[in-house]
Every structure is written in C-alpha cells, then in structure tokens.
Amino acid sequence: MPKDVHQLTKVETQSRLRYDDLYDPYEDLDIKEAMRRLPREIVDARNQRLKRAMDLSMKHEYLPADLQARQTPFRSYLQDMLALVKRERAEREALGALPLYQRSIP
C-alpha cells in the first residue's frame, strides 16, 4: 500500500471519517447533485462525521483504539450515485440537451 494511502487511512480511522466524506460539493457540481439525491439520513450521518472530526482535531484528540478498530473508511456511500450523475450528464451532452445545472463562479 502506498505511503499516502496508508497515511490517509490512518487519519480517517482516527477521526472516524470515510473517504467519501472528503469530497467537497462546492467544488464539483456532480458531487453536489449526487449528494442532493442521497437519502437525508446518509447526508446527516456525513455531516455528523465531519463535525466530530473537526471537534477531535481542535481538541488534538483521537478516537479510542476500540472505536478506531471498528471504522470502515473505504465503505462508500457516494460512488454509485456519483457514477449515475456522471453517466446522466454524459448522456445529456451526447444528445445535445441543455445541462441540468450551469457552472457559475461567485
């Protein structure tokens, strides 16, 4: 396993994040659309994990070892929906239809 992936896994398990939690919906509109389509419970759980990670980071603490052992940082909840959104966007572009959303820079 490459060193970067090992380090990322360590950080995610120490803070109880999942890999999909690191995607920023403000930078990629496909991710924003995929997150909009997810069930509310999944989005709420993501937000709770992010808040917990920020809280632990500010306190310079980690999860206890027994909780770290139970973490599943690479269990995806966003990839299937993201793939569907990207397929739909590619299909719309191939058919010459207008995009579902327009990119705008504030």
Short mmCIF file of C-alpha atoms in Angstrom, two decimals:
data_model
loop_
_atom_site.label_atom_id
_atom_site.label_comp_id
_atom_site.label_asym_id
_atom_site.label_seq_id
_atom_site.Cartn_x
_atom_site.Cartn_y
_atom_site.Cartn_z
CA MET A 1 0.00 0.00 0.00
CA PRO A 2 1.47 3.41 -0.93
CA LYS A 3 2.53 5.64 1.93
CA ASP A 4 -0.05 8.35 1.08
CA VAL A 5 -2.94 5.89 1.14
CA HIS A 6 -1.70 4.42 4.42
CA GLN A 7 -1.48 7.91 5.97
CA LEU A 8 -4.94 8.84 4.67
CA THR A 9 -6.42 5.64 6.10
CA LYS A 10 -4.80 6.37 9.46
CA VAL A 11 -6.23 9.90 9.58
CA GLU A 12 -9.69 8.72 8.53
CA THR A 13 -9.88 6.00 11.17
CA GLN A 14 -8.52 8.26 13.89
CA SER A 15 -11.17 10.88 13.17
CA ARG A 16 -13.96 8.48 12.13
CA LEU A 17 -14.25 9.86 8.59
CA ARG A 18 -14.93 7.95 5.41
CA TYR A 19 -13.15 8.58 2.14
CA ASP A 20 -16.34 9.90 0.53
CA ASP A 21 -16.66 12.49 3.32
CA LEU A 22 -13.62 14.30 1.89
CA TYR A 23 -15.37 15.28 -1.35
CA ASP A 24 -16.31 18.96 -1.49
CA PRO A 25 -19.75 19.62 -3.02
CA TYR A 26 -18.84 23.28 -3.57
CA GLU A 27 -16.02 22.45 -5.98
CA ASP A 28 -17.71 19.82 -8.14
CA LEU A 29 -21.33 20.20 -9.18
CA ASP A 30 -21.61 16.47 -9.96
CA ILE A 31 -20.83 15.74 -6.31
CA LYS A 32 -23.32 18.38 -5.20
CA GLU A 33 -26.03 16.78 -7.35
CA ALA A 34 -25.16 13.27 -6.14
CA MET A 35 -25.34 14.43 -2.51
CA ARG A 36 -28.69 16.10 -3.18
CA ARG A 37 -30.06 12.76 -4.39
CA LEU A 38 -28.85 10.77 -1.38
CA PRO A 39 -31.29 9.94 1.43
CA ARG A 40 -31.39 12.54 4.20
CA GLU A 41 -30.11 10.04 6.82
CA ILE A 42 -26.89 9.44 4.86
CA VAL A 43 -26.23 13.17 4.42
CA ASP A 44 -26.93 13.78 8.12
CA ALA A 45 -24.51 10.99 9.09
CA ARG A 46 -21.84 12.54 6.82
CA ASN A 47 -22.32 15.96 8.40
CA GLN A 48 -22.10 14.43 11.87
CA ARG A 49 -18.84 12.65 10.97
CA LEU A 50 -17.38 15.91 9.64
CA LYS A 51 -18.38 17.81 12.79
CA ARG A 52 -16.92 15.08 15.00
CA ALA A 53 -13.66 15.10 13.02
CA MET A 54 -13.36 18.89 13.33
CA ASP A 55 -14.09 18.71 17.05
CA LEU A 56 -11.48 16.00 17.63
CA SER A 57 -8.97 17.91 15.54
CA MET A 58 -9.46 21.11 17.50
CA LYS A 59 -9.06 19.20 20.78
CA HIS A 60 -5.96 17.40 19.43
CA GLU A 61 -7.58 14.08 20.34
CA TYR A 62 -8.23 10.81 18.52
CA LEU A 63 -10.92 8.19 18.81
CA PRO A 64 -10.23 5.45 21.34
CA ALA A 65 -8.44 2.43 19.86
CA ASP A 66 -11.50 0.15 20.16
CA LEU A 67 -13.59 2.59 18.08
CA GLN A 68 -10.80 3.04 15.54
CA ALA A 69 -10.71 -0.73 15.00
CA ARG A 70 -14.39 -0.75 14.02
CA GLN A 71 -14.12 2.05 11.43
CA THR A 72 -14.71 1.41 7.74
CA PRO A 73 -13.12 4.39 5.97
CA PHE A 74 -13.36 2.91 2.47
CA ARG A 75 -17.01 1.82 2.64
CA SER A 76 -18.54 4.05 0.01
CA TYR A 77 -21.93 5.69 0.11
CA LEU A 78 -21.46 8.27 -2.65
CA GLN A 79 -19.71 6.50 -5.53
CA ASP A 80 -22.76 4.74 -7.02
CA MET A 81 -24.84 7.92 -7.07
CA LEU A 82 -21.89 9.94 -8.39
CA ALA A 83 -21.38 7.46 -11.23
CA LEU A 84 -25.09 7.72 -12.10
CA VAL A 85 -24.95 11.54 -12.15
CA LYS A 86 -21.85 11.50 -14.38
CA ARG A 87 -23.47 8.99 -16.77
CA GLU A 88 -26.60 11.14 -16.99
CA ARG A 89 -24.52 14.27 -17.66
CA ALA A 90 -22.51 12.47 -20.37
CA GLU A 91 -25.73 11.19 -21.97
CA ARG A 92 -27.27 14.67 -21.97
CA GLU A 93 -24.13 16.12 -23.56
CA ALA A 94 -24.11 13.36 -26.21
CA LEU A 95 -27.76 14.11 -27.06
CA GLY A 96 -27.11 17.84 -27.22
CA ALA A 97 -29.53 18.62 -24.39
CA LEU A 98 -29.11 21.55 -22.06
CA PRO A 99 -27.18 20.78 -18.87
CA LEU A 100 -29.16 20.18 -15.68
CA TYR A 101 -27.10 22.77 -13.89
CA GLN A 102 -24.85 25.56 -15.02
CA ARG A 103 -21.46 26.21 -13.53
CA SER A 104 -21.14 29.64 -12.02
CA ILE A 105 -18.24 31.20 -10.23
CA PRO A 106 -19.26 33.66 -7.50
#
